[in-house]
Amino acid sequence: MSGHDDLWDAARDDAERRGAAYEVPVERVRARVRRRRAARAGATGTLALATVGAVVVAVPQLLGAPGGTAVGSSGDWPAAFARCGQPVDDVVAPPGRVEQTLLQARDVVGPDRTWLGTTSTRVDGAAALPDAFDDVEVVLVRDGVVVGVDGGDGRVVVGADEVTVDPGSGTVTAVTASWGYGARLVSCDQYPDGEGDPEVAAGDYEVVMTQTVTWAEPDGSTATGRASVTAPVRVSDDAAHGQDSPETCGAPASDLAATAGPEANPFAVTLDADVPSTSAPGSPLRFTVTATNEGTAAVTGTTGHLGVLLTRDGRVVGTPAPREDVALDASLPAGASRTFEAASDLRGCAASDADAGAPLQPGEYEVWVTADLVLTTPGGADGGATREHLVYGPWPLRLG
């Protein structure tokens, strides 16, 4: 794949470097959060238009939901299947003004065949981008030929929410957008007669993801372009891979880290937690979380109890306990903050039912906080409420 080997090698090397025993770089992540907040307050020289990367969390729960496109022998195939059998050079977009960078991607796809990814897309010289890309295409490639496509049953994209402009000159030199999405991969073997196996066989592949983007030029006109990124992926039948959500017991901490912080959650509302550095094993952990509207417009809505997760040795070992549903006021004028109470019973969620609920043992942990906002302002395109899932952390915690 001429022109794309460097990206492939970089992604593969990073996956091998992390390995299964990924440890959360707490101080580096917290420093990244601080740098991001400082950058928001300063002159950037660009207009940054970002969508909610936390969509990566929500996507697996919606894939396969009612309303997805059914495929089969009816002949009414989704357009994506037209890519089946095409050489990869016909799929990859040629170089242009749109520059796409893969920020995070699932390098192993499990039995659910769900691939997740987050990209940063930059258009030099643009004045503005829309809420989301016009189209996204995800295909699976082997031996230079498309052998799998996005089944189309539930890919989710969340609209843009925050804009930052150089406060000095007001000059816009580029627009950058971060978008999260997911795709359930299906095999081309079933196409076009519906007789083959729709499940992608286990093995090593490439994922090619192409975005089509329309942007506004400084003179008010519009232009459209495409860009592609390529990444290696291993399809596995091992149930240990392909967690439906990084917020489930046993999920890799690296997956959770990819969805956390302002870079992955560039919605205007940010979260910061006053987590104590130490806590007694067996006793509830209680702390406050401050939500701040760092945008320029008010948000109006509610949230439920904030969720608390704990990780240790590269895995999620504690998830929120069931609690009664509530609707807490989460309305925030621009620049305002409000606090919420958060708590964890510090009990584990081991895969074995026999060990589930046992008190977490003394040691070093990381704490993460989640919030689900139901907003009337900003509202959805259909006039209904919008939903934002925020994930922040980690904060170090020593038990004992």
Short mmCIF file of C-alpha atoms in Angstrom, two decimals:
data_model
loop_
_atom_site.label_atom_id
_atom_site.label_comp_id
_atom_site.label_asym_id
_atom_site.label_seq_id
_atom_site.Cartn_x
_atom_site.Cartn_y
_atom_site.Cartn_z
CA MET A 1 0.00 0.00 0.00
CA SER A 2 2.21 2.73 -1.32
CA GLY A 3 1.94 5.93 0.71
CA HIS A 4 0.22 4.26 3.65
CA ASP A 5 2.88 1.88 4.98
CA ASP A 6 4.22 4.43 7.48
CA LEU A 7 0.81 4.79 9.13
CA TRP A 8 0.38 1.04 9.21
CA ASP A 9 3.79 0.53 10.83
CA ALA A 10 3.21 3.27 13.39
CA ALA A 11 -0.14 1.84 14.44
CA ARG A 12 1.21 -1.70 14.63
CA ASP A 13 4.27 -0.66 16.62
CA ASP A 14 2.10 1.26 19.08
CA ALA A 15 -0.18 -1.74 19.57
CA GLU A 16 2.80 -4.03 20.19
CA ARG A 17 4.36 -1.51 22.54
CA ARG A 18 1.22 -1.24 24.66
CA GLY A 19 0.51 -4.95 24.76
CA ALA A 20 -2.13 -6.51 26.96
CA ALA A 21 -0.62 -5.20 30.19
CA TYR A 22 -1.24 -1.55 29.42
CA GLU A 23 -0.78 0.70 32.44
CA VAL A 24 -2.57 4.03 32.65
CA PRO A 25 -0.03 6.88 32.48
CA VAL A 26 -1.80 8.89 35.19
CA GLU A 27 0.56 11.85 35.36
CA ARG A 28 0.88 12.10 31.58
CA VAL A 29 -2.88 12.02 31.12
CA ARG A 30 -3.43 14.66 33.80
CA ALA A 31 -0.71 16.83 32.22
CA ARG A 32 -2.43 16.44 28.86
CA VAL A 33 -5.68 17.62 30.42
CA ARG A 34 -3.97 20.66 31.88
CA ARG A 35 -2.30 21.48 28.56
CA ARG A 36 -5.61 21.16 26.74
CA ARG A 37 -7.34 23.52 29.16
CA ALA A 38 -4.49 26.02 28.88
CA ALA A 39 -4.70 25.85 25.09
CA ARG A 40 -8.41 26.59 25.23
CA ALA A 41 -7.72 29.76 27.17
CA GLY A 42 -4.93 30.98 24.88
CA ALA A 43 -4.58 32.01 21.26
CA THR A 44 -4.50 28.94 19.04
CA GLY A 45 -4.12 30.41 15.55
CA THR A 46 -6.76 27.93 14.35
CA LEU A 47 -10.44 27.35 14.59
CA ALA A 48 -10.98 24.01 16.26
CA LEU A 49 -14.33 22.35 15.68
CA ALA A 50 -14.64 19.12 17.62
CA THR A 51 -17.31 16.52 18.09
CA VAL A 52 -17.84 14.33 21.08
CA GLY A 53 -15.26 11.56 21.03
CA ALA A 54 -17.15 9.81 23.80
CA VAL A 55 -19.37 8.43 21.10
CA VAL A 56 -16.87 5.58 21.06
CA VAL A 57 -18.45 4.44 24.31
CA ALA A 58 -22.01 4.62 23.09
CA VAL A 59 -21.55 3.04 19.69
CA PRO A 60 -21.38 -0.65 20.67
CA GLN A 61 -24.60 -0.43 22.65
CA LEU A 62 -26.41 0.86 19.56
CA LEU A 63 -24.92 -1.34 16.88
CA GLY A 64 -27.52 -3.80 15.77
CA ALA A 65 -30.32 -1.76 17.30
CA PRO A 66 -33.69 -1.48 15.56
CA GLY A 67 -33.51 0.63 12.45
CA GLY A 68 -30.29 -0.89 11.12
CA THR A 69 -30.04 -2.02 7.53
CA ALA A 70 -30.68 -5.73 7.07
CA VAL A 71 -28.57 -7.60 4.55
CA GLY A 72 -29.30 -10.90 2.92
CA SER A 73 -30.32 -12.61 -0.28
CA SER A 74 -33.06 -10.13 -1.20
CA GLY A 75 -30.73 -8.25 -3.51
CA ASP A 76 -31.45 -5.00 -1.68
CA TRP A 77 -27.86 -4.59 -0.54
CA PRO A 78 -26.49 -1.48 1.17
CA ALA A 79 -24.25 0.61 -1.09
CA ALA A 80 -21.17 -0.37 0.96
CA PHE A 81 -21.19 -3.85 -0.61
CA ALA A 82 -20.34 -2.35 -4.00
CA ARG A 83 -16.78 -2.08 -2.63
CA CYS A 84 -16.47 -5.87 -2.28
CA GLY A 85 -13.68 -7.25 -4.43
CA GLN A 86 -12.26 -3.84 -5.33
CA PRO A 87 -8.50 -3.28 -5.12
CA VAL A 88 -7.52 -1.15 -2.17
CA ASP A 89 -5.98 1.51 -4.44
CA ASP A 90 -9.48 2.23 -5.74
CA VAL A 91 -10.75 2.75 -2.21
CA VAL A 92 -8.08 5.00 -0.71
CA ALA A 93 -8.70 8.70 -1.29
CA PRO A 94 -5.96 10.62 -3.17
CA PRO A 95 -4.02 13.34 -1.30
CA GLY A 96 -5.77 16.70 -0.99
CA ARG A 97 -6.57 19.47 1.45
CA VAL A 98 -8.26 17.10 3.89
CA GLU A 99 -5.74 15.52 6.26
CA GLN A 100 -6.97 12.68 8.47
CA THR A 101 -5.06 11.27 11.44
CA LEU A 102 -6.04 8.16 13.37
CA LEU A 103 -5.99 9.06 17.07
CA GLN A 104 -7.22 5.78 18.52
CA ALA A 105 -8.43 2.51 17.06
CA ARG A 106 -9.25 -0.99 18.20
CA ASP A 107 -6.38 -3.18 17.01
CA VAL A 108 -8.14 -6.45 17.88
CA VAL A 109 -11.78 -7.09 16.97
CA GLY A 110 -13.56 -9.80 18.92
CA PRO A 111 -16.60 -11.99 18.24
CA ASP A 112 -18.87 -8.94 18.04
CA ARG A 113 -16.85 -7.84 14.96
CA THR A 114 -17.17 -4.24 16.14
CA TRP A 115 -14.33 -1.92 15.16
CA LEU A 116 -14.03 1.44 16.92
CA GLY A 117 -11.95 4.44 15.95
CA THR A 118 -11.41 8.14 16.55
CA THR A 119 -9.85 10.49 14.02
CA SER A 120 -8.65 14.05 13.80
CA THR A 121 -9.52 15.65 10.48
CA ARG A 122 -7.87 18.89 9.39
CA VAL A 123 -8.67 21.16 6.44
CA ASP A 124 -6.09 23.86 5.81
CA GLY A 125 -7.47 27.25 4.86
CA ALA A 126 -11.08 26.37 5.74
CA ALA A 127 -13.32 28.75 7.67
CA ALA A 128 -15.69 26.21 9.21
CA LEU A 129 -16.77 22.57 9.18
CA PRO A 130 -20.29 21.17 9.61
CA ASP A 131 -21.40 19.21 12.66
CA ALA A 132 -20.12 15.95 11.20
CA PHE A 133 -18.56 14.49 8.10
CA ASP A 134 -20.79 13.97 5.05
CA ASP A 135 -19.99 10.29 4.86
CA VAL A 136 -17.65 7.72 6.35
CA GLU A 137 -16.67 4.45 4.71
CA VAL A 138 -14.98 1.59 6.56
CA VAL A 139 -13.75 -1.45 4.64
CA LEU A 140 -11.71 -4.51 5.55
CA VAL A 141 -8.82 -5.40 3.26
CA ARG A 142 -6.79 -8.55 2.81
CA ASP A 143 -4.11 -9.17 0.18
CA GLY A 144 -4.92 -5.79 -1.37
CA VAL A 145 -8.61 -6.52 -1.95
CA VAL A 146 -11.76 -5.45 -0.05
CA VAL A 147 -13.14 -8.53 1.73
CA GLY A 148 -15.40 -6.90 4.33
CA VAL A 149 -17.49 -3.75 4.78
CA ASP A 150 -19.42 -1.79 7.37
CA GLY A 151 -22.76 -3.54 7.83
CA GLY A 152 -24.38 -0.16 8.39
CA ASP A 153 -26.44 -1.18 11.42
CA GLY A 154 -26.00 1.59 13.90
CA ARG A 155 -22.90 3.69 13.30
CA VAL A 156 -23.24 6.79 15.50
CA VAL A 157 -21.76 10.26 15.01
CA VAL A 158 -22.34 13.05 17.52
CA GLY A 159 -22.50 16.66 16.31
CA ALA A 160 -19.98 19.39 16.92
CA ASP A 161 -20.22 21.53 19.99
CA GLU A 162 -17.24 23.79 20.61
CA VAL A 163 -15.49 26.43 18.55
CA THR A 164 -12.21 28.18 19.42
CA VAL A 165 -10.97 31.19 17.44
CA ASP A 166 -7.71 33.16 17.69
CA PRO A 167 -8.83 36.10 19.88
CA GLY A 168 -6.06 38.34 18.58
CA SER A 169 -6.24 38.59 14.81
CA GLY A 170 -9.39 36.57 14.30
CA THR A 171 -7.59 34.85 11.44
CA VAL A 172 -8.57 31.27 10.68
CA THR A 173 -5.78 29.20 9.22
CA ALA A 174 -7.33 25.74 9.50
CA VAL A 175 -10.21 23.76 10.90
CA THR A 176 -9.66 20.57 12.89
CA ALA A 177 -12.40 18.16 13.92
CA SER A 178 -12.19 15.00 16.05
CA TRP A 179 -14.84 12.41 15.29
CA GLY A 180 -15.59 9.08 16.94
CA TYR A 181 -17.52 6.26 15.28
CA GLY A 182 -17.92 2.52 15.15
CA ALA A 183 -18.55 -0.08 12.49
CA ARG A 184 -19.75 -3.66 12.65
CA LEU A 185 -17.72 -5.48 10.03
CA VAL A 186 -19.40 -8.08 7.84
CA SER A 187 -17.91 -10.37 5.22
CA CYS A 188 -18.14 -9.90 1.46
CA ASP A 189 -18.52 -13.68 1.11
CA GLN A 190 -22.30 -13.26 1.36
CA TYR A 191 -22.41 -10.82 -1.55
CA PRO A 192 -24.15 -10.77 -4.00
CA ASP A 193 -26.20 -13.99 -3.73
CA GLY A 194 -26.54 -14.16 0.06
CA GLU A 195 -25.19 -17.70 0.13
CA GLY A 196 -21.81 -17.08 1.81
CA ASP A 197 -20.96 -16.63 5.47
CA PRO A 198 -21.69 -13.06 6.63
CA GLU A 199 -19.22 -13.31 9.53
CA VAL A 200 -15.68 -12.10 8.96
CA ALA A 201 -13.23 -14.97 9.45
CA ALA A 202 -10.55 -14.68 12.13
CA GLY A 203 -7.20 -13.44 10.88
CA ASP A 204 -5.08 -10.38 10.13
CA TYR A 205 -6.45 -7.56 7.99
CA GLU A 206 -6.21 -3.87 7.25
CA VAL A 207 -8.98 -1.40 7.98
CA VAL A 208 -9.30 1.50 5.54
CA MET A 209 -11.46 4.36 6.73
CA THR A 210 -12.39 7.21 4.38
CA GLN A 211 -14.20 10.40 5.33
CA THR A 212 -15.95 12.79 2.95
CA VAL A 213 -16.05 16.33 4.34
CA THR A 214 -17.65 19.56 3.14
CA TRP A 215 -16.27 22.81 4.52
CA ALA A 216 -16.88 26.54 4.25
CA GLU A 217 -14.25 28.71 2.59
CA PRO A 218 -13.40 32.22 3.90
CA ASP A 219 -15.26 33.76 0.92
CA GLY A 220 -18.47 31.93 1.88
CA SER A 221 -18.28 29.23 -0.79
CA THR A 222 -18.10 25.53 0.02
CA ALA A 223 -15.79 22.71 -1.04
CA THR A 224 -15.73 18.96 -0.55
CA GLY A 225 -12.84 16.56 -0.13
CA ARG A 226 -11.95 13.06 1.03
CA ALA A 227 -9.19 11.52 3.10
CA SER A 228 -8.31 7.98 4.17
CA VAL A 229 -6.37 6.33 6.96
CA THR A 230 -5.24 2.72 7.19
CA ALA A 231 -4.62 0.62 10.28
CA PRO A 232 -3.91 -3.04 11.01
CA VAL A 233 -6.55 -5.10 12.78
CA ARG A 234 -6.70 -8.67 13.97
CA VAL A 235 -10.08 -10.37 13.94
CA SER A 236 -10.36 -12.89 16.78
CA ASP A 237 -12.95 -15.38 17.98
CA ASP A 238 -11.61 -15.02 21.53
CA ALA A 239 -14.35 -13.56 23.74
CA ALA A 240 -11.66 -11.71 25.71
CA HIS A 241 -11.35 -9.28 22.82
CA GLY A 242 -13.78 -6.71 21.57
CA GLN A 243 -15.36 -5.52 24.78
CA ASP A 244 -18.65 -3.84 23.92
CA SER A 245 -17.70 -0.94 26.16
CA PRO A 246 -14.50 0.12 27.92
CA GLU A 247 -16.68 0.74 30.99
CA THR A 248 -17.29 -2.96 31.64
CA CYS A 249 -15.54 -5.29 34.07
CA GLY A 250 -12.24 -6.55 32.74
CA ALA A 251 -12.06 -4.10 29.84
CA PRO A 252 -8.55 -2.82 29.01
CA ALA A 253 -7.67 0.41 30.76
CA SER A 254 -6.18 1.56 27.46
CA ASP A 255 -9.65 1.48 25.89
CA LEU A 256 -11.04 3.52 28.77
CA ALA A 257 -8.17 6.01 28.58
CA ALA A 258 -8.90 6.53 24.89
CA THR A 259 -12.39 7.82 25.75
CA ALA A 260 -11.40 10.05 28.68
CA GLY A 261 -10.47 13.70 29.08
CA PRO A 262 -11.13 16.85 27.05
CA GLU A 263 -9.43 15.51 23.93
CA ALA A 264 -11.85 12.61 23.69
CA ASN A 265 -14.76 14.59 25.16
CA PRO A 266 -14.54 18.02 23.51
CA PHE A 267 -18.04 18.96 24.61
CA ALA A 268 -18.13 22.35 26.35
CA VAL A 269 -18.76 20.82 29.79
CA THR A 270 -15.67 19.37 31.49
CA LEU A 271 -15.33 17.38 34.70
CA ASP A 272 -12.75 17.61 37.47
CA ALA A 273 -12.80 15.47 40.60
CA ASP A 274 -11.51 16.01 44.13
CA VAL A 275 -10.49 12.38 44.63
CA PRO A 276 -8.58 11.75 47.87
CA SER A 277 -5.13 10.27 47.38
CA THR A 278 -5.79 7.49 49.90
CA SER A 279 -8.80 5.60 51.22
CA ALA A 280 -9.43 2.75 53.64
CA PRO A 281 -10.24 -0.62 52.03
CA GLY A 282 -13.80 -1.70 52.63
CA SER A 283 -15.07 1.82 53.31
CA PRO A 284 -17.04 3.83 50.72
CA LEU A 285 -15.11 6.35 48.68
CA ARG A 286 -16.86 9.73 48.51
CA PHE A 287 -15.73 12.87 46.69
CA THR A 288 -17.03 15.83 44.73
CA VAL A 289 -16.95 16.38 40.98
CA THR A 290 -16.98 19.87 39.51
CA ALA A 291 -18.66 20.33 36.13
CA THR A 292 -17.62 23.49 34.29
CA ASN A 293 -19.09 24.97 31.12
CA GLU A 294 -15.98 26.12 29.27
CA GLY A 295 -17.96 27.11 26.19
CA THR A 296 -19.48 30.39 25.15
CA ALA A 297 -23.15 29.32 25.31
CA ALA A 298 -25.32 28.08 28.16
CA VAL A 299 -26.31 24.44 28.48
CA THR A 300 -29.59 23.37 30.05
CA GLY A 301 -30.48 19.87 31.18
CA THR A 302 -30.10 17.14 33.77
CA THR A 303 -27.83 14.28 34.72
CA GLY A 304 -28.18 11.13 36.78
CA HIS A 305 -25.81 9.97 39.51
CA LEU A 306 -22.24 10.22 38.31
CA GLY A 307 -20.54 6.91 37.65
CA VAL A 308 -17.23 5.90 39.26
CA LEU A 309 -14.92 3.28 37.73
CA LEU A 310 -11.64 1.92 39.04
CA THR A 311 -8.76 0.37 37.14
CA ARG A 312 -5.71 -1.56 38.28
CA ASP A 313 -2.93 -3.33 36.40
CA GLY A 314 -4.38 -2.29 33.05
CA ARG A 315 -7.94 -3.54 33.60
CA VAL A 316 -11.28 -2.21 34.84
CA VAL A 317 -11.81 -3.76 38.28
CA GLY A 318 -14.65 -1.64 39.66
CA THR A 319 -17.81 -0.30 38.01
CA PRO A 320 -20.73 1.79 39.31
CA ALA A 321 -23.17 -0.03 41.57
CA PRO A 322 -26.86 0.13 40.58
CA ARG A 323 -28.54 3.24 41.99
CA GLU A 324 -32.00 4.75 41.85
CA ASP A 325 -32.60 6.91 38.79
CA VAL A 326 -32.57 10.64 39.50
CA ALA A 327 -32.63 13.83 37.43
CA LEU A 328 -30.10 16.26 38.87
CA ASP A 329 -29.99 19.79 37.50
CA ALA A 330 -26.96 20.13 35.20
CA SER A 331 -27.77 23.53 33.70
CA LEU A 332 -24.71 25.76 33.36
CA PRO A 333 -24.36 29.30 31.99
CA ALA A 334 -21.20 29.92 29.99
CA GLY A 335 -18.18 29.90 32.31
CA ALA A 336 -20.17 28.59 35.29
CA SER A 337 -19.48 25.54 37.45
CA ARG A 338 -21.50 23.31 39.76
CA THR A 339 -20.55 20.37 41.96
CA PHE A 340 -21.96 16.87 42.21
CA GLU A 341 -21.41 14.12 44.76
CA ALA A 342 -19.80 10.90 43.56
CA ALA A 343 -19.28 7.66 45.43
CA SER A 344 -17.97 4.12 45.06
CA ASP A 345 -18.39 1.20 47.42
CA LEU A 346 -14.86 0.06 46.45
CA ARG A 347 -16.00 -3.43 45.69
CA GLY A 348 -14.65 -5.41 42.78
CA CYS A 349 -16.40 -6.78 39.73
CA ALA A 350 -14.33 -9.86 38.97
CA ALA A 351 -15.41 -11.97 35.99
CA SER A 352 -16.23 -14.88 38.32
CA ASP A 353 -19.61 -14.57 40.03
CA ALA A 354 -18.06 -16.16 43.10
CA ASP A 355 -15.72 -13.19 43.54
CA ALA A 356 -18.05 -10.42 42.34
CA GLY A 357 -18.65 -7.75 44.94
CA ALA A 358 -15.62 -8.58 47.09
CA PRO A 359 -13.89 -5.55 48.65
CA LEU A 360 -11.01 -4.28 46.57
CA GLN A 361 -7.64 -5.24 48.00
CA PRO A 362 -5.07 -2.68 49.20
CA GLY A 363 -2.94 -1.26 46.43
CA GLU A 364 -2.69 1.37 43.72
CA TYR A 365 -5.74 2.17 41.60
CA GLU A 366 -6.98 4.77 39.14
CA VAL A 367 -10.36 6.49 39.47
CA TRP A 368 -12.50 7.56 36.50
CA VAL A 369 -15.77 9.51 36.46
CA THR A 370 -18.64 9.39 33.97
CA ALA A 371 -21.68 11.61 33.50
CA ASP A 372 -24.70 11.25 31.23
CA LEU A 373 -26.20 14.60 30.31
CA VAL A 374 -29.69 14.96 28.88
CA LEU A 375 -29.84 18.45 27.37
CA THR A 376 -32.63 20.65 26.09
CA THR A 377 -30.05 23.33 25.22
CA PRO A 378 -28.37 22.66 22.89
CA GLY A 379 -31.25 20.66 21.44
CA GLY A 380 -31.22 18.06 18.71
CA ALA A 381 -31.88 18.72 15.06
CA ASP A 382 -35.42 17.35 15.49
CA GLY A 383 -36.12 19.63 18.43
CA GLY A 384 -35.67 16.84 20.96
CA ALA A 385 -33.12 16.49 23.72
CA THR A 386 -29.46 15.74 23.05
CA ARG A 387 -27.36 13.33 25.08
CA GLU A 388 -23.71 13.63 26.01
CA HIS A 389 -21.71 10.89 27.72
CA LEU A 390 -18.62 12.31 29.43
CA VAL A 391 -15.65 10.32 30.70
CA TYR A 392 -12.85 11.93 32.73
CA GLY A 393 -9.83 10.70 34.63
CA PRO A 394 -7.70 9.11 35.83
CA TRP A 395 -7.01 10.22 39.39
CA PRO A 396 -4.63 8.04 41.43
CA LEU A 397 -5.94 6.33 44.55
CA ARG A 398 -4.12 4.22 47.12
CA LEU A 399 -6.17 1.78 49.17
CA GLY A 400 -4.66 0.99 52.54
#
